[in-house]
Amino acid sequence: MITSAMFLKRVRQLWQSSELALVSQRRERRMRLLASLLMLVLGAAWGCFFALRGAWGIVLMDAALILCGLGVFVLTLRGESRRANLLLFGTLIVIIVATTLVLDVPSVAAPRATHLYLLPLAVAALMAFRDERLWLRYGVASLCLLLFTGLAASNWAPVSGYGLPDEVRIIGSWLQGVAAVAMMFMLLHILQTDAAERSELDSDLRSALREEQFALHYQPQLDSNGQVVGAEVLIRWQHPQRGLVSPAEFIGRAEKTGLIIPIGRWVLRQTCAQLRAWQDHPACRDLRLAVNISQNQLRQSSFVPEVLAMIEEYGIDARCLELELTETLIVQDVDDLTRKMAKLVERGVSFSLDDFGTGFSSLSHLKRLPLSTLKIDRSFICDLPADSSSETIVRTVIALGQSMGMTVIAEGVETEAQHRFLVDHGCTQFQGYLFSKPLPLPAFMTFIGNTVQARGAVA
């Protein structure tokens, strides 16, 4: 259905042009970057303040704040959002509690106020960990609330001599109270906005299914002789207001809501219909169409009967239908997966392992599963032939596939140098922008015709 290579490329383009519809991810990224910069600034400012007063214990805490701010900044830039969130929230909880206990010691004139930041931090945790397991999402938020309650009800301080004077803390209490409340309202507004956007997206997706607003594009797969041997089927959404929408904008949400199941069923049905239409076309009758299967689809007990029913309904040659699995999917329940694959392989359907090398599959999985194709992930192809590590990995995958009798496809091929390296080391099939981007059906048919003419001219 879709490849990570196409996802990443399109997402980068949408980000640069400010068209990206995944607003919550963009907001979270910006909030993490802002939080990391605030940690750097506050850590440096307070570090200088207490260094001048010889409070080296507090200076060490400020140094830790600076280092954690740098860590969050780097992890966010690298796209490791989960690790960045864990580091960010862990650091902020420790710093807020330590600051409240050490610097914000309550008195008759000025009560504690620093602990108020734990309230917006609890709301922020619900946003940052919304896609994580419930125990993590609500665990962090609950911890913030428990600490807030404990600090609000206690006057205990572990050490003395570091508390700020009352005249400073009286002003600070008002400022911190206003700041905490403002942060709370801002985060609640973002939560409400995100919920509205997700609800609208869900409604639009259901309308898209009813009104068949989806369309299929085809990215050609070529052999070492330049002949088109198949294509990967990629879904696009022809939105009535927004135009052509990339799968990066809706597949993730469809996975979470379960809409990926009827969407995936629609893609399979359209693929079978297209294979049936090509049976009388000399240049296309032997083409193989590859469809990416989601984890939610394959978990359905009705998946195998539905695929077999479509093959029977359209009367297609099942050998022309290839189902693509990901490494994440094949480590979930290998026994159930093997049984389902075996039933479909018996009827002629083939299976490929997409993005090989980026997940957690083992050689034992490859041995047990009836796979016919390995796809080398573009992350290994993009650095060829300059990067020695990528060269070693690609050569190993090619040799592994050949030794197990599998076809090896390299995806994300964009330069002649990459293509030449792959050919020289035994890779037999290729997919990428060097040959063609994903094409709507008329353009794909034209591409096939041009390829046939070019090969005829060479011959």
CSV table of N, CA and C in Angstrom, one decimal, residues 294-349:
chain,number,residue,atom,x,y,z
A,294,SER,N,-1.5,-4.1,6.7
A,294,SER,CA,-1.3,-3.6,8.0
A,294,SER,C,-1.5,-4.7,9.1
A,295,GLN,N,-0.9,-4.4,10.2
A,295,GLN,CA,-1.0,-5.3,11.3
A,295,GLN,C,-2.5,-5.6,11.7
A,296,ASN,N,-3.3,-4.5,11.7
A,296,ASN,CA,-4.7,-4.7,12.1
A,296,ASN,C,-5.5,-5.6,11.1
A,297,GLN,N,-5.1,-5.4,9.8
A,297,GLN,CA,-5.8,-6.3,8.8
A,297,GLN,C,-5.5,-7.7,9.0
A,298,LEU,N,-4.2,-8.0,9.2
A,298,LEU,CA,-3.8,-9.4,9.2
A,298,LEU,C,-4.3,-10.1,10.5
A,299,ARG,N,-4.6,-9.4,11.6
A,299,ARG,CA,-5.1,-9.9,12.8
A,299,ARG,C,-6.5,-10.4,12.7
A,300,GLN,N,-7.2,-9.9,11.7
A,300,GLN,CA,-8.6,-10.3,11.5
A,300,GLN,C,-8.7,-11.8,11.1
A,301,SER,N,-9.6,-12.5,11.8
A,301,SER,CA,-9.8,-13.9,11.5
A,301,SER,C,-10.4,-14.1,10.1
A,302,SER,N,-11.1,-13.0,9.6
A,302,SER,CA,-11.7,-13.1,8.2
A,302,SER,C,-10.7,-12.7,7.1
A,303,PHE,N,-9.5,-12.4,7.4
A,303,PHE,CA,-8.6,-11.8,6.4
A,303,PHE,C,-8.3,-12.9,5.3
A,304,VAL,N,-7.9,-14.1,5.6
A,304,VAL,CA,-7.6,-15.1,4.6
A,304,VAL,C,-8.8,-15.4,3.8
A,305,PRO,N,-10.0,-15.7,4.4
A,305,PRO,CA,-11.2,-16.0,3.5
A,305,PRO,C,-11.5,-14.8,2.6
A,306,GLU,N,-11.4,-13.6,3.1
A,306,GLU,CA,-11.7,-12.4,2.2
A,306,GLU,C,-10.8,-12.3,1.0
A,307,VAL,N,-9.5,-12.5,1.2
A,307,VAL,CA,-8.5,-12.5,0.1
A,307,VAL,C,-8.8,-13.6,-0.9
A,308,LEU,N,-9.1,-14.8,-0.4
A,308,LEU,CA,-9.4,-15.9,-1.3
A,308,LEU,C,-10.7,-15.7,-2.1
A,309,ALA,N,-11.7,-15.0,-1.4
A,309,ALA,CA,-12.9,-14.7,-2.0
A,309,ALA,C,-12.8,-13.7,-3.1
A,310,MET,N,-11.9,-12.7,-2.9
A,310,MET,CA,-11.6,-11.7,-4.0
A,310,MET,C,-10.9,-12.4,-5.2
A,311,ILE,N,-10.0,-13.2,-4.9
A,311,ILE,CA,-9.3,-13.9,-6.0
A,311,ILE,C,-10.3,-14.7,-6.8
A,312,GLU,N,-11.2,-15.4,-6.1
A,312,GLU,CA,-12.2,-16.2,-6.8
A,312,GLU,C,-13.2,-15.3,-7.6
A,313,GLU,N,-13.6,-14.2,-6.9
A,313,GLU,CA,-14.6,-13.3,-7.5
A,313,GLU,C,-14.1,-12.7,-8.8
A,314,TYR,N,-12.9,-12.3,-8.8
A,314,TYR,CA,-12.3,-11.6,-10.0
A,314,TYR,C,-11.6,-12.5,-11.0
A,315,GLY,N,-11.5,-13.8,-10.6
A,315,GLY,CA,-10.9,-14.8,-11.4
A,315,GLY,C,-9.4,-14.4,-11.9
A,316,ILE,N,-8.6,-13.9,-11.0
A,316,ILE,CA,-7.3,-13.5,-11.3
A,316,ILE,C,-6.3,-14.6,-11.0
A,317,ASP,N,-5.1,-14.5,-11.6
A,317,ASP,CA,-4.0,-15.4,-11.3
A,317,ASP,C,-3.4,-14.9,-10.0
A,318,ALA,N,-3.6,-15.7,-9.0
A,318,ALA,CA,-3.1,-15.3,-7.6
A,318,ALA,C,-1.6,-15.1,-7.6
A,319,ARG,N,-0.8,-15.6,-8.6
A,319,ARG,CA,0.6,-15.4,-8.6
A,319,ARG,C,1.0,-14.0,-8.9
A,320,CYS,N,0.0,-13.2,-9.4
A,320,CYS,CA,0.2,-11.8,-9.7
A,320,CYS,C,0.0,-10.9,-8.4
A,321,LEU,N,-0.5,-11.5,-7.4
A,321,LEU,CA,-0.8,-10.7,-6.2
A,321,LEU,C,0.2,-11.0,-5.1
A,322,GLU,N,0.9,-9.9,-4.6
A,322,GLU,CA,1.9,-10.0,-3.6
A,322,GLU,C,1.5,-9.1,-2.4
A,323,LEU,N,1.6,-9.7,-1.2
A,323,LEU,CA,1.2,-9.0,0.0
A,323,LEU,C,2.5,-8.7,0.7
A,324,GLU,N,2.7,-7.4,1.1
A,324,GLU,CA,3.9,-7.0,1.8
A,324,GLU,C,3.6,-6.9,3.3
A,325,LEU,N,4.6,-7.5,4.0
A,325,LEU,CA,4.5,-7.4,5.5
A,325,LEU,C,5.7,-6.6,6.0
A,326,THR,N,5.6,-6.1,7.2
A,326,THR,CA,6.7,-5.4,7.8
A,326,THR,C,7.3,-6.2,8.9
A,327,GLU,N,8.6,-5.9,9.2
A,327,GLU,CA,9.3,-6.7,10.3
A,327,GLU,C,8.6,-6.6,11.6
A,328,THR,N,8.0,-5.4,11.9
A,328,THR,CA,7.3,-5.3,13.2
A,328,THR,C,6.1,-6.2,13.2
A,329,LEU,N,5.4,-6.4,12.1
A,329,LEU,CA,4.3,-7.3,12.1
A,329,LEU,C,4.6,-8.8,12.3
A,330,ILE,N,5.7,-9.2,11.7
A,330,ILE,CA,6.0,-10.7,11.7
A,330,ILE,C,6.5,-11.1,13.1
A,331,VAL,N,6.9,-10.2,14.0
A,331,VAL,CA,7.3,-10.7,15.3
A,331,VAL,C,6.2,-10.7,16.3
A,332,GLN,N,4.9,-10.4,15.9
A,332,GLN,CA,3.8,-10.3,16.8
A,332,GLN,C,3.3,-11.7,17.2
A,333,ASP,N,2.9,-12.5,16.3
A,333,ASP,CA,2.4,-13.9,16.5
A,333,ASP,C,2.8,-14.7,15.3
A,334,VAL,N,4.0,-15.3,15.4
A,334,VAL,CA,4.6,-16.0,14.2
A,334,VAL,C,3.7,-17.2,13.9
A,335,ASP,N,3.2,-17.9,14.9
A,335,ASP,CA,2.5,-19.2,14.6
A,335,ASP,C,1.2,-18.8,13.8
A,336,ASP,N,0.4,-17.8,14.3
A,336,ASP,CA,-0.8,-17.5,13.6
A,336,ASP,C,-0.5,-16.9,12.2
A,337,LEU,N,0.6,-16.1,12.1
A,337,LEU,CA,1.0,-15.5,10.8
A,337,LEU,C,1.4,-16.6,9.8
A,338,THR,N,2.1,-17.6,10.3
A,338,THR,CA,2.6,-18.7,9.4
A,338,THR,C,1.4,-19.5,8.9
A,339,ARG,N,0.4,-19.7,9.7
A,339,ARG,CA,-0.8,-20.5,9.3
A,339,ARG,C,-1.5,-19.7,8.2
A,340,LYS,N,-1.7,-18.4,8.4
A,340,LYS,CA,-2.5,-17.6,7.4
A,340,LYS,C,-1.7,-17.5,6.1
A,341,MET,N,-0.4,-17.3,6.2
A,341,MET,CA,0.4,-17.2,5.0
A,341,MET,C,0.4,-18.5,4.2
A,342,ALA,N,0.5,-19.6,4.9
A,342,ALA,CA,0.5,-20.9,4.2
A,342,ALA,C,-0.8,-21.1,3.4
A,343,LYS,N,-1.9,-20.7,4.0
A,343,LYS,CA,-3.2,-20.9,3.3
A,343,LYS,C,-3.2,-20.1,2.0
A,344,LEU,N,-2.7,-18.9,2.0
A,344,LEU,CA,-2.7,-18.0,0.8
A,344,LEU,C,-1.6,-18.5,-0.2
A,345,VAL,N,-0.5,-18.9,0.3
A,345,VAL,CA,0.6,-19.4,-0.6
A,345,VAL,C,0.1,-20.6,-1.4
A,346,GLU,N,-0.7,-21.5,-0.7
A,346,GLU,CA,-1.2,-22.6,-1.4
A,346,GLU,C,-2.0,-22.3,-2.6
A,347,ARG,N,-2.6,-21.1,-2.6
A,347,ARG,CA,-3.4,-20.6,-3.7
A,347,ARG,C,-2.6,-19.8,-4.7
A,348,GLY,N,-1.3,-19.6,-4.4
A,348,GLY,CA,-0.5,-18.9,-5.4
A,348,GLY,C,-0.1,-17.5,-5.0
A,349,VAL,N,-0.7,-16.9,-3.9
A,349,VAL,CA,-0.3,-15.6,-3.4
A,349,VAL,C,1.1,-15.6,-2.9
